[in-house]
Coordinates of C-alpha atoms and ligand atoms in Angstrom, one line a residue:
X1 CA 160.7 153.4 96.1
X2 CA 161.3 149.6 94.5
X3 CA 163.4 149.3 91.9
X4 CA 162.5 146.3 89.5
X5 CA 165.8 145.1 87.5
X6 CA 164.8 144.0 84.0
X7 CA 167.0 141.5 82.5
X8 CA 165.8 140.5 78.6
X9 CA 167.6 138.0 76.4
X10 CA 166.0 137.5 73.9
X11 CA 167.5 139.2 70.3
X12 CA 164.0 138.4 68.7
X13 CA 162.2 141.8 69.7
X14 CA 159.0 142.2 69.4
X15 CA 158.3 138.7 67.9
X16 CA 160.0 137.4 71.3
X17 CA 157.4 135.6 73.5
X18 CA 159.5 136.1 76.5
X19 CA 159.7 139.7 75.8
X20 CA 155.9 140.1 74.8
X21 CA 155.2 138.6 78.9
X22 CA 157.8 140.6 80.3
X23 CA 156.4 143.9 78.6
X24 CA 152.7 142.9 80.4
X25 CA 154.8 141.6 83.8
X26 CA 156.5 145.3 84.0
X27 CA 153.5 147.5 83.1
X28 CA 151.2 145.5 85.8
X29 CA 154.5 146.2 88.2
X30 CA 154.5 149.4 87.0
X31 CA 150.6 150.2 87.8
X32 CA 151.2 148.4 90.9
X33 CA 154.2 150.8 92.1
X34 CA 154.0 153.7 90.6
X35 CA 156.7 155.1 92.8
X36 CA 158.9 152.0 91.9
X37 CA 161.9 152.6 89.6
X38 CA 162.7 150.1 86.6
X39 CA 166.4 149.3 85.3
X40 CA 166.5 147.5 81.8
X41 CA 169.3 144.9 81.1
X42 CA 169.2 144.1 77.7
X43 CA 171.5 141.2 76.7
X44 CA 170.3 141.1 73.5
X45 CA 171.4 144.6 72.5
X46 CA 174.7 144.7 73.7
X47 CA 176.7 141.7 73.9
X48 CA 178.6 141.0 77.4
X49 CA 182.4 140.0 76.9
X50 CA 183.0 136.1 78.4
X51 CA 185.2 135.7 81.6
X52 CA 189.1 135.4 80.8
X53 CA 192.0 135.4 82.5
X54 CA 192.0 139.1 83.1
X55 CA 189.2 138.9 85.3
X56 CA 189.7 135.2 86.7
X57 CA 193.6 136.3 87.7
X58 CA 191.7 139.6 88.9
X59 CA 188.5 138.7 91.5
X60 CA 191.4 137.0 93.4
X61 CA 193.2 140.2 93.9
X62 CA 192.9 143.4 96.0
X63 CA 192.1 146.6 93.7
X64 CA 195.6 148.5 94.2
X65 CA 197.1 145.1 92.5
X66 CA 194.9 145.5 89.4
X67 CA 196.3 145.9 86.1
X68 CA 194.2 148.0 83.4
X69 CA 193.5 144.9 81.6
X70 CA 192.3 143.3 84.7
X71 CA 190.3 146.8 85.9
X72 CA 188.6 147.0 82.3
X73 CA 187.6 142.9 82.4
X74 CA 186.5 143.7 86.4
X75 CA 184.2 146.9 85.4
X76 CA 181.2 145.1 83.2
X77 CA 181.4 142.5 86.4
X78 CA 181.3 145.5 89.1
X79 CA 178.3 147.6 87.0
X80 CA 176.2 144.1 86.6
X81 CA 176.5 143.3 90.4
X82 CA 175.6 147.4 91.7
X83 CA 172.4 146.4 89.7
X84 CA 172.2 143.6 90.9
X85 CA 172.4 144.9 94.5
X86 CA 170.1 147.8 93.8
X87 CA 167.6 146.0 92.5
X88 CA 164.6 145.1 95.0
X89 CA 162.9 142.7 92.7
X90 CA 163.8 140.7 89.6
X91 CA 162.6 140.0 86.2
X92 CA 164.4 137.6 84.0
X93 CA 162.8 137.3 80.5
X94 CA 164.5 134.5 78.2
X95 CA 164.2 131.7 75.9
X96 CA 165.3 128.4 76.3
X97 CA 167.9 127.3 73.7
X98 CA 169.4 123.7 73.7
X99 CA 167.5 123.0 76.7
X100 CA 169.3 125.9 79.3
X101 CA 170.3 129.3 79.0
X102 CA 171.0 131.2 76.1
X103 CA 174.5 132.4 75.8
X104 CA 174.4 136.2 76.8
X105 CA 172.0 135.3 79.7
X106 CA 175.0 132.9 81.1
X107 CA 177.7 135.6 80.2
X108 CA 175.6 137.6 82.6
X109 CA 175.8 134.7 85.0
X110 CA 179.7 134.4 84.9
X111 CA 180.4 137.9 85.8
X112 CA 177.7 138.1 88.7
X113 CA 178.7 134.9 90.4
X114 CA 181.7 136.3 92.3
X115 CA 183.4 135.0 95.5
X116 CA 183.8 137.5 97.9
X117 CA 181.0 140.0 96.5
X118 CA 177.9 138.3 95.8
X119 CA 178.8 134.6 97.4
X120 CA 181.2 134.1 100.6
X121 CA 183.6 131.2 98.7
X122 CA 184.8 128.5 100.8
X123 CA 184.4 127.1 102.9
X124 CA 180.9 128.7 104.0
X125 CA 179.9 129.4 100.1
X126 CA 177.1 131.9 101.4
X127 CA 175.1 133.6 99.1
X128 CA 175.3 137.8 99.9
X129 CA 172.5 139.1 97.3
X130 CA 170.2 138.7 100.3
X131 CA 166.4 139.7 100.3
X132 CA 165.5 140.3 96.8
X133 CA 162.9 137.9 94.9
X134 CA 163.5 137.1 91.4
X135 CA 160.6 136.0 89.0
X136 CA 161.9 134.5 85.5
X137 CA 159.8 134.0 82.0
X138 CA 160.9 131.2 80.1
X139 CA 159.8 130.6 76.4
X140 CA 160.6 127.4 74.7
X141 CA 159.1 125.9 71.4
X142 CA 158.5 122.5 73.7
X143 CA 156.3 122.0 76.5
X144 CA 158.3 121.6 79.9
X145 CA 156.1 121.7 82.5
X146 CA 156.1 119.3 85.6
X147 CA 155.0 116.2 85.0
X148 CA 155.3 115.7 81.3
X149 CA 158.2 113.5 80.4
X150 CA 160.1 116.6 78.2
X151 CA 160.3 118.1 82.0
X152 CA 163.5 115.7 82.7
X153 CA 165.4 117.9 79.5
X154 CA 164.5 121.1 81.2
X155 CA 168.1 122.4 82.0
X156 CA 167.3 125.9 82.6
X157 CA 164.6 126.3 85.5
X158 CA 166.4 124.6 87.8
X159 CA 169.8 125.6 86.6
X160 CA 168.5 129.3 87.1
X161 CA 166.9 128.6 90.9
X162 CA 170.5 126.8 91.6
X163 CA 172.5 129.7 90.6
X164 CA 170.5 132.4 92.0
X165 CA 170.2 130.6 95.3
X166 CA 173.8 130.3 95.5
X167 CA 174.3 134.1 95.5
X168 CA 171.7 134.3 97.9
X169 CA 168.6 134.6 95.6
X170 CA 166.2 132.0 96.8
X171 CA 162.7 133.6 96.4
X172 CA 162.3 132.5 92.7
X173 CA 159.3 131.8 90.5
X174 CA 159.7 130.3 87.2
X175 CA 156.7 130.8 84.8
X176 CA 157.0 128.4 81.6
X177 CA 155.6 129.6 79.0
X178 CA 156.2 126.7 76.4
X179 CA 154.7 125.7 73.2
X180 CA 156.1 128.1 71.3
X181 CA 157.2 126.3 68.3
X182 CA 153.0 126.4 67.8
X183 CA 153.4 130.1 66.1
X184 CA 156.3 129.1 63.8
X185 CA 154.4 126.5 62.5
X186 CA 151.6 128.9 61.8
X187 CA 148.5 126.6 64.5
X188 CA 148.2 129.5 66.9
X189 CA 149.4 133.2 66.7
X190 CA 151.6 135.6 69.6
X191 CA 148.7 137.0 70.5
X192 CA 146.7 133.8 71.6
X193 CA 149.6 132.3 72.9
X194 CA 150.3 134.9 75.1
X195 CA 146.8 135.4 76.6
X196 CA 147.2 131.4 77.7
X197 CA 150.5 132.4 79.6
X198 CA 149.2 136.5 80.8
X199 CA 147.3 135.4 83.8
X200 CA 150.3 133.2 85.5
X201 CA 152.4 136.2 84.6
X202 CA 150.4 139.0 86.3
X203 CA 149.5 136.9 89.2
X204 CA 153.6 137.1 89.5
X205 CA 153.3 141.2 90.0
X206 CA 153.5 141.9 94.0
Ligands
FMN301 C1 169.3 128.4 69.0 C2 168.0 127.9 69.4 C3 167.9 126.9 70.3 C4 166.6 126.5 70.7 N1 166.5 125.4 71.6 C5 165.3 125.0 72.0 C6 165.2 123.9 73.0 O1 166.2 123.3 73.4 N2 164.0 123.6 73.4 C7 162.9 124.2 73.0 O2 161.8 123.8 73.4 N3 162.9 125.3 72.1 C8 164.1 125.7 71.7 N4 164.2 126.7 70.8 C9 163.0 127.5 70.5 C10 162.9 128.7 71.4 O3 163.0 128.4 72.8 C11 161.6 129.4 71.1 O4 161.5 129.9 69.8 C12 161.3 130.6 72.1 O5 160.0 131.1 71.8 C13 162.3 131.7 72.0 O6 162.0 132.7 73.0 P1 161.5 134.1 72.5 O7 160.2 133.9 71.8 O8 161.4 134.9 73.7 O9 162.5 134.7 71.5 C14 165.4 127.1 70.3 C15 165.6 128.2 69.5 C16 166.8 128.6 69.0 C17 166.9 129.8 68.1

């Protein structure tokens, strides 16, 4: 039985691009296993607390050392990651804001990324999320894709394909879907920009 983790960041709902792709990327998945188990993230609806000094001091220490404040700052890290390792495939929905990732998508980031759990640290600094395949949705309101000159201020694609492949993640597929600002402005509507973006998305389902 797969089980697809889910990870949404996007807070505007249903009027969320990212989200709207996702939805159609999960219920192809869905049709496609219908054995296959999904887990929902949702960043959005429940903010993740940033790393401090609680859990910095604590990843560096063995669990009988812990102090509560260190065990309470450890245990959002420690439920993200058993996702993260139960998880056979990956879906991360998002929008780009100021060019990379939107804050509760890299508060998610901090607390996965842990030597020791999900990479070896020095001096190998192996990735040990091993044989998983992540795909990732991005909306923008700009158009990012290779070879137009806005693709040089695309901090987020790569950032996401560096990150993951350094817990071990490296099967990743980034679908763009940019050209968002189109439906603010009131030239195209959800609907039709979606259709332009559904068929990249479904060929993504395996
Ligand atoms: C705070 C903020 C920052 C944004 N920064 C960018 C940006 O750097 N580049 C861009 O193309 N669009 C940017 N946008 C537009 C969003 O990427 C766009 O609205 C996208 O569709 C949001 O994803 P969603 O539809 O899934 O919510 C920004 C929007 C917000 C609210």
């Amino acid at each position: 039985m797969p089980t697809l983790l889910n990870i949404q960041s996007s807070p505007r709902g249903h009027h969320s691009i990212s989200r709207t792709l996702s939805h159609d990327f999960v219920a192809a998945w869905q049709a496609k296993h219908p054995d296959g188990k999904v887990v929902s993230r949702d960043l959005a609806e429940n903010n993740l607390p940033f790393v401090g000094i609680p859990w910095i001091t604590g990843i560096f220490l063995p669990a009988e050392q812990h102090t509560p404040g260190m065990q309470r700052a450890l245990a959002d890290s420690d439920e993200l990651i058993a996702e993260l390792f139960a998880a056979d495939e990956i879906l991360i929905g998002t929008p780009m804001y100021n060019f990379t990732v939107p804050a509760n998508l890299k508060a998610w980031i901090d607390l996965i990324v842990r030597p020791r759990v999900t990479h070896s640290g020095p001096p190998e600094r192996k990735g040990l999320v091993l044989g998983k395949s992540c795909k990732i949705i991005i909306a923008s309101g700009g158009i990012y894709d290779e070879g137009l000159p806005a693709a040089a201020s695309d901090y987020e694609s790569g950032y996401l394909k560096r990150v993951l492949g350094f817990i071990g993640i490296t099967d990743v597929e980034v679908i763009l879907a940019g050209g968002t600002a189109a439906v603010a402005f009131g030239s195209t509507t959800v609907e039709e920009l979606v259709r332009q973006f559904r068929p990249a998305v479904l060929a993504a389902v395996r």
